[in-house]
GROMACS .gro file of C-alpha atoms in nm:
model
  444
    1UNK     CA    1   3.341  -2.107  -3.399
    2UNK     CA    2   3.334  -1.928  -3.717
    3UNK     CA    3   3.420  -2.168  -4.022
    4UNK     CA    4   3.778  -2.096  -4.199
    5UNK     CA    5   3.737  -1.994  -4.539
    6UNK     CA    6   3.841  -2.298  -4.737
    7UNK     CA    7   3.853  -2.149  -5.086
    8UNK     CA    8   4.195  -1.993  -4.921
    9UNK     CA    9   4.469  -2.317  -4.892
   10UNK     CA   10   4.743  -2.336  -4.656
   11UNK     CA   11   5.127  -2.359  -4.722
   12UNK     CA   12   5.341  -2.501  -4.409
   13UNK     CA   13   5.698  -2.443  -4.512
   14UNK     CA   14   5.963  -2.624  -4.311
   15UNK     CA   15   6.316  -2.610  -4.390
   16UNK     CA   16   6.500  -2.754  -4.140
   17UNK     CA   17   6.514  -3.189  -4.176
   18UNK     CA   18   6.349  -3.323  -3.893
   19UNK     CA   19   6.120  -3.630  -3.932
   20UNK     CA   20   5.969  -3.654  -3.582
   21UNK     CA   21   5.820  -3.266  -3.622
   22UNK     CA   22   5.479  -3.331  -3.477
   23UNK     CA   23   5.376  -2.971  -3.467
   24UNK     CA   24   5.362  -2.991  -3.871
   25UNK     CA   25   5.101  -3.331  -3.816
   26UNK     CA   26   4.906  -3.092  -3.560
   27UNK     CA   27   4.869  -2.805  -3.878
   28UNK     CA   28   4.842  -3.044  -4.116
   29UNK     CA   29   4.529  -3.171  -3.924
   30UNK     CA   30   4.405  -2.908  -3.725
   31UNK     CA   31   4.327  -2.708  -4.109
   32UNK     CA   32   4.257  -3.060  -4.312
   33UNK     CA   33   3.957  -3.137  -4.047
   34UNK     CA   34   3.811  -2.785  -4.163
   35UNK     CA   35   3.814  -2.828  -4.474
   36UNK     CA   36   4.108  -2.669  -4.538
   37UNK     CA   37   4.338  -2.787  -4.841
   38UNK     CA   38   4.696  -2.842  -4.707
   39UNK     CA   39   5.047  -2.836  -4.904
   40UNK     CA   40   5.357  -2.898  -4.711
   41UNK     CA   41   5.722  -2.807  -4.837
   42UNK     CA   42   5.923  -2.991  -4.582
   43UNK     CA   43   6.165  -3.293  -4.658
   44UNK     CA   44   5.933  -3.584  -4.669
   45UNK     CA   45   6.189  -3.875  -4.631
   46UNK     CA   46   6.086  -4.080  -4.403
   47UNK     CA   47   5.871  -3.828  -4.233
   48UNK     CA   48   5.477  -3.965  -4.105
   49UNK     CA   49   5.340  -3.650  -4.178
   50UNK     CA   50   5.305  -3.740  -4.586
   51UNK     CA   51   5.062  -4.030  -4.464
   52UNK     CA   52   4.772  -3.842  -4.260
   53UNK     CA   53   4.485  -3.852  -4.494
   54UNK     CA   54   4.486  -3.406  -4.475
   55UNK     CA   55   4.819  -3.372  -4.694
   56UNK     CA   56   4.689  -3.247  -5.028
   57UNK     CA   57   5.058  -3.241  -5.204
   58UNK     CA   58   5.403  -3.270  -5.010
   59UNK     CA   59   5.630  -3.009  -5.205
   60UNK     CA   60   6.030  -3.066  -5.204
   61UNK     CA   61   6.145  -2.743  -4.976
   62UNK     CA   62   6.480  -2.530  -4.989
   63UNK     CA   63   6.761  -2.689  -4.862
   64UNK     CA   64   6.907  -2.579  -4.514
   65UNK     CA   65   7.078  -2.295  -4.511
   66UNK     CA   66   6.937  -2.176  -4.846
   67UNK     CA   67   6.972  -1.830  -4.955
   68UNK     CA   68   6.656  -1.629  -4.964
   69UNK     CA   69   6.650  -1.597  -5.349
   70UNK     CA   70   6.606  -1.934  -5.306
   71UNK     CA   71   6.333  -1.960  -5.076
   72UNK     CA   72   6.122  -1.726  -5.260
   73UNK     CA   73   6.218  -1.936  -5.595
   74UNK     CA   74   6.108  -2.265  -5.411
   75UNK     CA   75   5.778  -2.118  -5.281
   76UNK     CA   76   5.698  -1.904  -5.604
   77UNK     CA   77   5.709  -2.282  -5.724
   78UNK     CA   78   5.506  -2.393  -5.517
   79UNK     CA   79   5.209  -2.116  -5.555
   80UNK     CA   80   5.229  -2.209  -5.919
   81UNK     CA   81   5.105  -2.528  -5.812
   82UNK     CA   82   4.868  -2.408  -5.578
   83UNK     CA   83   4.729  -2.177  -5.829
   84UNK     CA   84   4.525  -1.938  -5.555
   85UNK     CA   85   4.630  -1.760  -5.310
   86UNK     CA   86   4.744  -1.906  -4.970
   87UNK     CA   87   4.849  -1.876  -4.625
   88UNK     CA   88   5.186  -1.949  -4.574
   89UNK     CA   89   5.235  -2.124  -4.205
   90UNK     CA   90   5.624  -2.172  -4.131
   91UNK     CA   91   5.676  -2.462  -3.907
   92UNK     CA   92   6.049  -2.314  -3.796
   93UNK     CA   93   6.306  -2.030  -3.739
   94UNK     CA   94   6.469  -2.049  -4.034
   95UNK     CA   95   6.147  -2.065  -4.244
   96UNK     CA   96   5.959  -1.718  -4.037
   97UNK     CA   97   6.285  -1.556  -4.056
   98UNK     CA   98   6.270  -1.586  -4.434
   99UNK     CA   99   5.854  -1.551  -4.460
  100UNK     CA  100   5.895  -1.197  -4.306
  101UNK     CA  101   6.187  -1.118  -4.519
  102UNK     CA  102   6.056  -1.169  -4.835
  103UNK     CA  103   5.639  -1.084  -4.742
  104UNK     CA  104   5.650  -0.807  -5.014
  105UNK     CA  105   5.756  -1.010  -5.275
  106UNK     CA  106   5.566  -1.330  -5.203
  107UNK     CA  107   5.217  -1.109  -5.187
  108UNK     CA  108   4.958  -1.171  -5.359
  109UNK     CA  109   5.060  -1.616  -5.358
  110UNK     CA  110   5.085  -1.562  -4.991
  111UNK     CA  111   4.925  -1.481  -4.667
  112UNK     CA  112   5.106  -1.315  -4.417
  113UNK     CA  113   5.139  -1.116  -4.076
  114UNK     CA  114   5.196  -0.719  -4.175
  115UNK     CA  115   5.438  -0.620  -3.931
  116UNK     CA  116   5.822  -0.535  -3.968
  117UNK     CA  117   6.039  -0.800  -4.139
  118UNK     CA  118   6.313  -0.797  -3.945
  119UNK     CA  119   6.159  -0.846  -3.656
  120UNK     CA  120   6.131  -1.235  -3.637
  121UNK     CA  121   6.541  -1.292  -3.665
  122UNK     CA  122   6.574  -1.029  -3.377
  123UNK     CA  123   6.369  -1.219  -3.138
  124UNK     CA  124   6.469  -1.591  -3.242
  125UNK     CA  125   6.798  -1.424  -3.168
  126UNK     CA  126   6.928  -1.527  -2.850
  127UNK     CA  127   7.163  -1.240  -2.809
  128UNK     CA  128   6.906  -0.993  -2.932
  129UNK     CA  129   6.654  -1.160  -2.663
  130UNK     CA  130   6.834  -1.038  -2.410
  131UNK     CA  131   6.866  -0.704  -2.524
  132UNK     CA  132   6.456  -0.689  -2.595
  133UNK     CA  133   6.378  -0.773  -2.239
  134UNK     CA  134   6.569  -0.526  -2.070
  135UNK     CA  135   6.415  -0.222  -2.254
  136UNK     CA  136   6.069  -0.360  -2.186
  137UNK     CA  137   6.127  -0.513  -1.834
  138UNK     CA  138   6.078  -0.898  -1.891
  139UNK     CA  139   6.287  -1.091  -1.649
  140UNK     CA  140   6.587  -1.242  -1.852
  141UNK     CA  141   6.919  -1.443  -1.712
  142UNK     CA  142   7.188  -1.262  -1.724
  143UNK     CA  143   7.384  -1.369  -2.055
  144UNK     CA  144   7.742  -1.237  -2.166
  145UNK     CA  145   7.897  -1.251  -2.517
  146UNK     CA  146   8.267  -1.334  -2.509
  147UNK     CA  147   8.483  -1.262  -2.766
  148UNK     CA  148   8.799  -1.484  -2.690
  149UNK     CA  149   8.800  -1.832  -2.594
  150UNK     CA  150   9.001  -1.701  -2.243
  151UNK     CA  151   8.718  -1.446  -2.184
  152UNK     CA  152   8.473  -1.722  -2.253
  153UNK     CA  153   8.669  -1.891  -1.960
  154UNK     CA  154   8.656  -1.621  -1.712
  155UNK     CA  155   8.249  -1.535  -1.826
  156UNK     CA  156   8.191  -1.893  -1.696
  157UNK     CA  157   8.359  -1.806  -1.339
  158UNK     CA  158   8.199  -1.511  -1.338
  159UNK     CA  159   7.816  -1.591  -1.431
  160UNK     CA  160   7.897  -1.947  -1.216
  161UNK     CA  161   7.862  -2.350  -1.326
  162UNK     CA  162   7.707  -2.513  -1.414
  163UNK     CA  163   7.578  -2.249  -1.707
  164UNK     CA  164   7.377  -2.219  -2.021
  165UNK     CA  165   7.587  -2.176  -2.341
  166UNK     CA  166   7.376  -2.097  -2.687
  167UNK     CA  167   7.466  -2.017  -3.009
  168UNK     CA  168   7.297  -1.701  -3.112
  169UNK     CA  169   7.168  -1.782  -3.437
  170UNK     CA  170   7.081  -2.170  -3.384
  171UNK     CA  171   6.875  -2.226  -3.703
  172UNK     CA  172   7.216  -2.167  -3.851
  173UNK     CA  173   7.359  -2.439  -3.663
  174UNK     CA  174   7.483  -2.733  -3.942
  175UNK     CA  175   7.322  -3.064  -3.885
  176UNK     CA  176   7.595  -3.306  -3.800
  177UNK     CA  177   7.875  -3.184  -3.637
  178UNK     CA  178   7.797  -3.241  -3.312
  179UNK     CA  179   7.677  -2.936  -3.185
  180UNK     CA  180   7.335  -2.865  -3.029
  181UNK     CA  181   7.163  -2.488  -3.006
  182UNK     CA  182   7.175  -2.492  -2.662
  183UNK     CA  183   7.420  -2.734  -2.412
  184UNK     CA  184   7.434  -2.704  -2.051
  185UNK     CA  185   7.801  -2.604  -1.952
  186UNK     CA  186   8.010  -2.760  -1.659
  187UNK     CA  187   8.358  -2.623  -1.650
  188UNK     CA  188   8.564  -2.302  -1.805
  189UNK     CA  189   8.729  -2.576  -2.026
  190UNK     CA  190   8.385  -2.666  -2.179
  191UNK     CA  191   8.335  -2.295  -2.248
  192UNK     CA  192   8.642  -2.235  -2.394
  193UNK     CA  193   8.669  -2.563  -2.617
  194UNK     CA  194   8.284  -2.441  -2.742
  195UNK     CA  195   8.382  -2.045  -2.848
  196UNK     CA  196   8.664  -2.252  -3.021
  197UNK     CA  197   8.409  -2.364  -3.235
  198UNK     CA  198   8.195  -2.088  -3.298
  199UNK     CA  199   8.284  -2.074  -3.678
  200UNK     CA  200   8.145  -2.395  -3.730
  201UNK     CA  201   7.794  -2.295  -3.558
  202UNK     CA  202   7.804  -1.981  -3.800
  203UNK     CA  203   7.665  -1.740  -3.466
  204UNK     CA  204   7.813  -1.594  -3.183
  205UNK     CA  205   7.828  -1.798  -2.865
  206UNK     CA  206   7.669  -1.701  -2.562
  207UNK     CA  207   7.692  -1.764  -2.201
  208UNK     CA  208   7.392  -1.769  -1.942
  209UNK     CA  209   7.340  -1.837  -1.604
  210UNK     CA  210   7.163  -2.107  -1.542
  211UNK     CA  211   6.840  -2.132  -1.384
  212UNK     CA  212   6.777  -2.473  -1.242
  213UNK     CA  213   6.496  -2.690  -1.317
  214UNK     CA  214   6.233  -2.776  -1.099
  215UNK     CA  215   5.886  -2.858  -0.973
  216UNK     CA  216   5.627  -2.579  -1.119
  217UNK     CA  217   5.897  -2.391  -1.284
  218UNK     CA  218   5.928  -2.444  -1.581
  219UNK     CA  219   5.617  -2.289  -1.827
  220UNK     CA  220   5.541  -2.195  -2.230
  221UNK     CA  221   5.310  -1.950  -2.399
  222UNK     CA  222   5.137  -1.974  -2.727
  223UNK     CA  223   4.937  -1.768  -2.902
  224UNK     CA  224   4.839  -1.579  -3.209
  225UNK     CA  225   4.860  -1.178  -3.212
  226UNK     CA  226   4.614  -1.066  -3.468
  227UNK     CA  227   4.613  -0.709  -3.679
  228UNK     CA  228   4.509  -0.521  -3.370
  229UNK     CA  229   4.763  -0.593  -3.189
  230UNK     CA  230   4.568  -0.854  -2.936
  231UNK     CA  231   4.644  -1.164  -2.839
  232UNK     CA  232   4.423  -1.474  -2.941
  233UNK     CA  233   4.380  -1.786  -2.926
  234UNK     CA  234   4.671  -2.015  -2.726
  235UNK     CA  235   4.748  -1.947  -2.377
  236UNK     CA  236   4.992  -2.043  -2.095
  237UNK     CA  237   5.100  -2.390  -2.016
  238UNK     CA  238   5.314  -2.604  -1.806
  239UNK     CA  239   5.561  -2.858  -1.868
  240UNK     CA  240   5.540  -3.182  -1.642
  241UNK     CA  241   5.759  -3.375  -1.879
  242UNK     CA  242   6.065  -3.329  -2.093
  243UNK     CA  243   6.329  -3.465  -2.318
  244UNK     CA  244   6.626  -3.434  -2.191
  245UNK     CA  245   6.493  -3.457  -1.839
  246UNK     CA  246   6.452  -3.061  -1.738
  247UNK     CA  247   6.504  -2.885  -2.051
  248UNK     CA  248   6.446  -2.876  -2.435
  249UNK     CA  249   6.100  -3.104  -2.592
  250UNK     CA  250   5.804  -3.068  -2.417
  251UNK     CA  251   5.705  -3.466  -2.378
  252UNK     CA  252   5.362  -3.402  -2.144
  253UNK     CA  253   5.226  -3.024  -2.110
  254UNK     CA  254   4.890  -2.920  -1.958
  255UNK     CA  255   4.693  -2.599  -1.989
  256UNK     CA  256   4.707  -2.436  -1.700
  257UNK     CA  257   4.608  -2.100  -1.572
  258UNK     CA  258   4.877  -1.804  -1.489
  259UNK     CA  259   4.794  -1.469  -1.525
  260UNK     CA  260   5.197  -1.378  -1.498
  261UNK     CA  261   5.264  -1.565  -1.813
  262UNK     CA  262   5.005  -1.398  -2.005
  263UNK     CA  263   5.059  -1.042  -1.874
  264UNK     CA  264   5.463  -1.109  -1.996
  265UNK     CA  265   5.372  -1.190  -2.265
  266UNK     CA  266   5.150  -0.928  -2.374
  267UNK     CA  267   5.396  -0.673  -2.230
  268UNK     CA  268   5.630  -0.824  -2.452
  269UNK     CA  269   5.447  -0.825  -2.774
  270UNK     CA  270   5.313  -0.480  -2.744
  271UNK     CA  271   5.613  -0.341  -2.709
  272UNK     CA  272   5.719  -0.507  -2.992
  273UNK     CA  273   5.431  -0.460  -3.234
  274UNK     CA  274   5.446  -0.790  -3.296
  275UNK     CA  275   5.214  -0.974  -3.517
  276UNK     CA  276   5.129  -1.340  -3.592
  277UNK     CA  277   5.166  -1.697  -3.404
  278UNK     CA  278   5.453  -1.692  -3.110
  279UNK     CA  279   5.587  -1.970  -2.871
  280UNK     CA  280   5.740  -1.835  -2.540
  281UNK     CA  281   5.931  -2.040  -2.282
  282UNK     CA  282   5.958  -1.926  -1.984
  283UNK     CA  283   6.155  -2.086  -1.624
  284UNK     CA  284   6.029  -1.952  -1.306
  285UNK     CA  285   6.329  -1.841  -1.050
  286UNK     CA  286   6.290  -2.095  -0.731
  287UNK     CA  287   6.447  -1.776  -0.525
  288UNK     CA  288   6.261  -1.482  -0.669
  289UNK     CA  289   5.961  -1.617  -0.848
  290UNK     CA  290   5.986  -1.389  -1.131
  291UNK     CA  291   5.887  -1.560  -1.468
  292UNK     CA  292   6.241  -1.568  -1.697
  293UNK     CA  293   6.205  -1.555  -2.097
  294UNK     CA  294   6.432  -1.873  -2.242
  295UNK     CA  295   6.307  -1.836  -2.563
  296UNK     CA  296   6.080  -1.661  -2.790
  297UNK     CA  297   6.002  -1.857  -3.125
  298UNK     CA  298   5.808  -1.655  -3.402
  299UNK     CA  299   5.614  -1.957  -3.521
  300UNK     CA  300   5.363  -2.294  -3.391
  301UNK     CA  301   5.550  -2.440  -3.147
  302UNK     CA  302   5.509  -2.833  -3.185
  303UNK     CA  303   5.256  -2.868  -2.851
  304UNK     CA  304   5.046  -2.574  -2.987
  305UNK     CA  305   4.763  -2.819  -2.997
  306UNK     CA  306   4.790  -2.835  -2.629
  307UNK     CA  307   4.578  -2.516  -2.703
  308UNK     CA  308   4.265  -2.619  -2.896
  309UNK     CA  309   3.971  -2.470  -2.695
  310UNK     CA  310   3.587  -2.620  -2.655
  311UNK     CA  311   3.501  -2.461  -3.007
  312UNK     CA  312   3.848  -2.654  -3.164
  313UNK     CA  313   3.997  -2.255  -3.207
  314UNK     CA  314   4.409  -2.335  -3.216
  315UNK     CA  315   4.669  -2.046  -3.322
  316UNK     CA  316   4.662  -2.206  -3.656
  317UNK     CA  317   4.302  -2.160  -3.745
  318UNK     CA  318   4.337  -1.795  -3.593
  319UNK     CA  319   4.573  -1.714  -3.795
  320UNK     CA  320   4.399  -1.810  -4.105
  321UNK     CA  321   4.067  -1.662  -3.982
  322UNK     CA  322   4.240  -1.356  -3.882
  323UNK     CA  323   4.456  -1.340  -4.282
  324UNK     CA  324   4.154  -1.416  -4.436
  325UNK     CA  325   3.952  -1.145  -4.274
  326UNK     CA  326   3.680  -1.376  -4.112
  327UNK     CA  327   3.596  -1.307  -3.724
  328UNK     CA  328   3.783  -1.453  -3.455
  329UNK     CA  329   3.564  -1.613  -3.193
  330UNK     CA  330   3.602  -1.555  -2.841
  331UNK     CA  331   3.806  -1.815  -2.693
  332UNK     CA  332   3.684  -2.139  -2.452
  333UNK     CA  333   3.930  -2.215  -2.222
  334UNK     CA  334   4.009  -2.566  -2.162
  335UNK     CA  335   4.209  -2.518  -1.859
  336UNK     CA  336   4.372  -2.868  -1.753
  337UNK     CA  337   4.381  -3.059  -2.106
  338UNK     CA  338   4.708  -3.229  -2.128
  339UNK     CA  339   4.969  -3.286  -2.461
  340UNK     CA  340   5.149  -3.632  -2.474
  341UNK     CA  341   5.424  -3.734  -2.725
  342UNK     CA  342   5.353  -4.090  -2.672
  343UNK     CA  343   5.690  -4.221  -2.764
  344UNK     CA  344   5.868  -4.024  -2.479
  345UNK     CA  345   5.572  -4.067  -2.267
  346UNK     CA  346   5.413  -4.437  -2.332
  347UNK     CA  347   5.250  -4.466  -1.962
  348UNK     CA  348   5.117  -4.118  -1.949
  349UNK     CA  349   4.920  -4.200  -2.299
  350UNK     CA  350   4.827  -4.472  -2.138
  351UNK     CA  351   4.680  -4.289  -1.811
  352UNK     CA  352   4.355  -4.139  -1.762
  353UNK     CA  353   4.314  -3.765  -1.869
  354UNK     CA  354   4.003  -3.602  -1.664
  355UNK     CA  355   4.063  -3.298  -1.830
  356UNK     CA  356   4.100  -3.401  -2.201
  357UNK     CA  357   4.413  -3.498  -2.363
  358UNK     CA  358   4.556  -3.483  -2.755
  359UNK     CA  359   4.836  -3.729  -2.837
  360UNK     CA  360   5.063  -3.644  -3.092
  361UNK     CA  361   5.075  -3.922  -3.304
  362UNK     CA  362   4.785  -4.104  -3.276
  363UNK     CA  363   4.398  -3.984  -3.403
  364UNK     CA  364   4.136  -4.211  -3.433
  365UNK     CA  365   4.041  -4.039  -3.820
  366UNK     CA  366   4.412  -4.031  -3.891
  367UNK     CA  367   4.547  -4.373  -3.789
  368UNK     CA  368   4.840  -4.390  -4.075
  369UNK     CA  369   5.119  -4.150  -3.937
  370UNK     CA  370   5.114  -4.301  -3.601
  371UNK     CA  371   5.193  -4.618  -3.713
  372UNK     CA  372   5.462  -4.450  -3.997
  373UNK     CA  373   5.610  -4.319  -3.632
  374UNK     CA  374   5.615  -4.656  -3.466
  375UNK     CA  375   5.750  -4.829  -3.804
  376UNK     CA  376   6.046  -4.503  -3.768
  377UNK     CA  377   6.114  -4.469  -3.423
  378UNK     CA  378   6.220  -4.844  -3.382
  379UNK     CA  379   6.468  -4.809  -3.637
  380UNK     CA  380   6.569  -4.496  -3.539
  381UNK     CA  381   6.607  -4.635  -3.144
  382UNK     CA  382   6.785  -4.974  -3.284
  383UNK     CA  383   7.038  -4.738  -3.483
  384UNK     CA  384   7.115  -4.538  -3.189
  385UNK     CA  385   7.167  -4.878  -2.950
  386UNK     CA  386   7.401  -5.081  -3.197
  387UNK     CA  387   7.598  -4.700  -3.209
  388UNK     CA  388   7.641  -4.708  -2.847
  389UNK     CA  389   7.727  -5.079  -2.828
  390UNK     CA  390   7.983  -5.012  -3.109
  391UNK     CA  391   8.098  -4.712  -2.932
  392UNK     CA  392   8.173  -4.940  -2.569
  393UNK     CA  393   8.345  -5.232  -2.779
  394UNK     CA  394   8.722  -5.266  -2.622
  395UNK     CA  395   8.985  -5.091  -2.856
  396UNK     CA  396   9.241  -5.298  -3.092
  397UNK     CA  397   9.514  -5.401  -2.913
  398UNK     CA  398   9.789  -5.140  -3.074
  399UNK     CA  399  10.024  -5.239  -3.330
  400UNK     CA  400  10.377  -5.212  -3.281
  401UNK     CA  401  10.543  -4.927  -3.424
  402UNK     CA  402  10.688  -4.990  -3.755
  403UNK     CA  403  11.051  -4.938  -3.777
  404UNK     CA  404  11.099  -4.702  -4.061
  405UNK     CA  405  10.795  -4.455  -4.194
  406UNK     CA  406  10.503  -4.569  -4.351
  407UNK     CA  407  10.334  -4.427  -4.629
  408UNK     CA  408  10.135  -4.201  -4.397
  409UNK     CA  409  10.451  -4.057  -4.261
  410UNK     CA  410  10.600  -4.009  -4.567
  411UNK     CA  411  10.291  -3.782  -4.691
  412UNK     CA  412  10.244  -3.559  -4.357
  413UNK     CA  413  10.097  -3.634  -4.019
  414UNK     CA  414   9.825  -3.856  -4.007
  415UNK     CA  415   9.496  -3.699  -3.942
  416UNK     CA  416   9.432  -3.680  -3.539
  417UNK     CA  417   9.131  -3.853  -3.417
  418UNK     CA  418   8.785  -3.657  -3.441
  419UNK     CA  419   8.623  -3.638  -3.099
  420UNK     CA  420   8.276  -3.781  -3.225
  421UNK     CA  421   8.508  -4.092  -3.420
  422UNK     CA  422   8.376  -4.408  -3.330
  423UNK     CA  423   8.603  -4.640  -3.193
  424UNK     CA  424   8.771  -4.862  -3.437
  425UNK     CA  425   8.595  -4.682  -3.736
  426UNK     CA  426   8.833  -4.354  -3.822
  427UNK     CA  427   8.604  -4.129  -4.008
  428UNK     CA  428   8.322  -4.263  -3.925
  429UNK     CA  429   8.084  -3.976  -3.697
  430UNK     CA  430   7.945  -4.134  -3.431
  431UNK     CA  431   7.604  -4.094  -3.276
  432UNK     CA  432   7.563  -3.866  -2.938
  433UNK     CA  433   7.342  -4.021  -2.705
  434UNK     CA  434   7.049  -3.689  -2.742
  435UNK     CA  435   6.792  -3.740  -3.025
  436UNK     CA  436   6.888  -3.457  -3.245
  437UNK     CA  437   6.602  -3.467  -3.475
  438UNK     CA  438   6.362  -3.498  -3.178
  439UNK     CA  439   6.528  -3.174  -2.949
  440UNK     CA  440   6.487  -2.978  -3.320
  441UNK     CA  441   6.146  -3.060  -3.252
  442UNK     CA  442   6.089  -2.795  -3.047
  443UNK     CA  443   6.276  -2.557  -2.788
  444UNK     CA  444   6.012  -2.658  -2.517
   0.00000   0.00000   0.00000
């Protein structure tokens, strides 16, 4: 393949705190084994990525929710550093969202896509999604936006349960406060009690019907669109494994061929005019078999090495050929190579691969962030059991009540008990039993 001009460095920007983020290890070595010189602004606490042997400089990044004065402040920062121009790779929503925003004003530090700049928020939008694909004829689930809590009620009759509730804006969503981008909805109550809290998520809820999981169905898209409007690189895949079981991370995926993938998602990007790396996620309808767009992320999604072709081309090192005006090579398909995140998929890392295979953490010329993982992910699975222990240990017996106010009474009611209180511990926010850092990881 053509070699990527290294006198141009890359900048992977992610804002959003998320340790277990393998897709920034894949950029950080797919362009460190060519030569390229890598800085990532991304919280490094605790985070393997600062050990592989490719990171030229971890940089401290905005803080979540930043403003985009901000951003640019943090990256202007960074280019100081850098002292050349670069490409600018972000690794999330939150961080393309802002990229396209502020492209004029980062230019000439940074590298980027030419194409409108508000077009990344309206397609990580969920509610603009669904708009998108019914003017250019991509199969979507039918999604409603309520605007009561009672309406959210009746919307879940009406679409049917077990549904799909998302908040619109999910890179808005506060770490914390128990509330995931996307929850799978059993009853009108659940609906209801979630619109309740649609202040707290910071976007408007919506309500989907739900298209169940199953064998063959469910299938992702990456690629990189370059200035002509083609897409390179990447390709379609399908997901054989996932955390939670049927949804969310992508734990085992395999490169598969489907022309009905690709055509979608060339209709869809055309009509667009968009430009730059994508992720697609797509759920084929067991009745129909039409190919439904879940999601459409304008960045790497964190199995794009699933991608890496016979020549090692990736949507990563397209998109730095393509910025960098060098020519893209024609692509060599290598249909069947598997992705495994070895710590949600131990035995399949452990299986034989006939058709090639890339595990996440592990590289044979980048042995330190695999074991930084290992080192993590116990303490991070021995946190979550003594939480869940904690939570099933048998309540106080209850005190009898005292015969004249306390001091509590005295000053106003006391505060009622948080739903995500562990037991025993007021105050204290427990620990749901999902891997919140881990489904951050990716939305397929």
């Amino acid at each position: 393949m053509s070699s990527l001009d290294i006198r141009f460095p890359a900048v992977l920007l992610r804002i959003d705190r998320n340790p277990f983020h393998h897709g920034t290890l894949g950029a950080v070595r797919s362009l460190g084994r060519a030569g390229v010189d890598v800085h990532v602004v991304a919280d490094s606490t605790g985070s393997p990525v600062r050990s592989s042997r490719f990171v030229r400089q971890m940089h401290p990044p905005p803080r979540p929710g930043a403003s985009l004065g901000d951003i640019a402040h943090a990256l202007r920062r960074v280019a100081a550093r850098v002292g050349r121009p670069a490409v600018l790779i972000p690794m999330d929503d939150a961080s393309a969202i802002a990229a396209a925003r502020l492209r004029e004003e980062l230019a000439p530090a940074y590298l980027l896509p030419r194409q409108p700049g508000a077009l990344p928020e309206l397609v990580a939008g969920k509610a603009e999604l669904a708009e998108i694909c019914a003017a250019v004829g991509v199969p979507h689930p039918v999604t409603l936006v309520p605007d009561s809590a009672e309406d959210a009620a009746a919307a879940a009759w009406r679409l049917g349960l077990p549904l799909v509730a998302k908040w619109s804006r999910p890179w808005l969503v506060p770490a914390g406060i128990g509330l995931r981008s996307t929850v799978l909805v059993r009853s009108a109550r659940e609906a209801r009690e979630l619109y309740l809290r649609t202040s707290e998520a910071g976007s408007a809820l919506l309500l989907q019907a739900y298209l169940p999981p199953g064998p063959d169905r469910d299938w992702f898209f990456h690629g990189y669109v370059d200035r002509s409007g083609a897409v390179r690189a990447g390709g379609p895949g399908r997901k054989h494994l996932a955390w939670p079981r049927g949804a969310e991370l992508t734990t085992v995926g395999q490169w598969t061929p489907n022309p009905q993938v690709r055509a979608l998602a060339e209709r869809l990007t055309g009509a667009l005019g968009y430009r730059g790396i994508l992720d697609l996620d797509f759920r084929r309808c067991g009745s129909t078999g039409r190919y439904h767009l879940l999601d459409f992320n304008p960045r790497p999604g964190a199995q794009f090495r699933l991608f890496t072709d016979g020549a090692g081309l990736d949507v990563v090192r397209a998109l730095h050929l393509d910025l960098t005006h060098r020519p893209l090579p024609e692509q060599v398909p290598s249909a069947g190579r598997r992705f495994v995140v070895e710590n949600y998929a131990p035995l399949t890392a452990l299986r034989p691969a006939p058709g090639g295979r890339e595990l996440v953490w592990y590289a044979a010329d980048d042995r330190a962030p695999g074991l930084a993982m290992w080192a993590l992910w116990c303490r991070h699975v021995v946190r979550r059991l003594a939480s869940r222990a904690l939570r099933r240990r048998p309540a106080p017996p209850a005190l009898p009540a005292p015969s004249r106010p306390g001091p509590r009474d005295r000053c106003g009611p006391a505060r009622p008990p948080h739903p995500y209180d562990l037991p025993g511990l007021p105050g204290l926010p427990g620990l749901s039993g999902d891997f919140r850092d881990d489904e951050k990881a990716s939305s397929c």
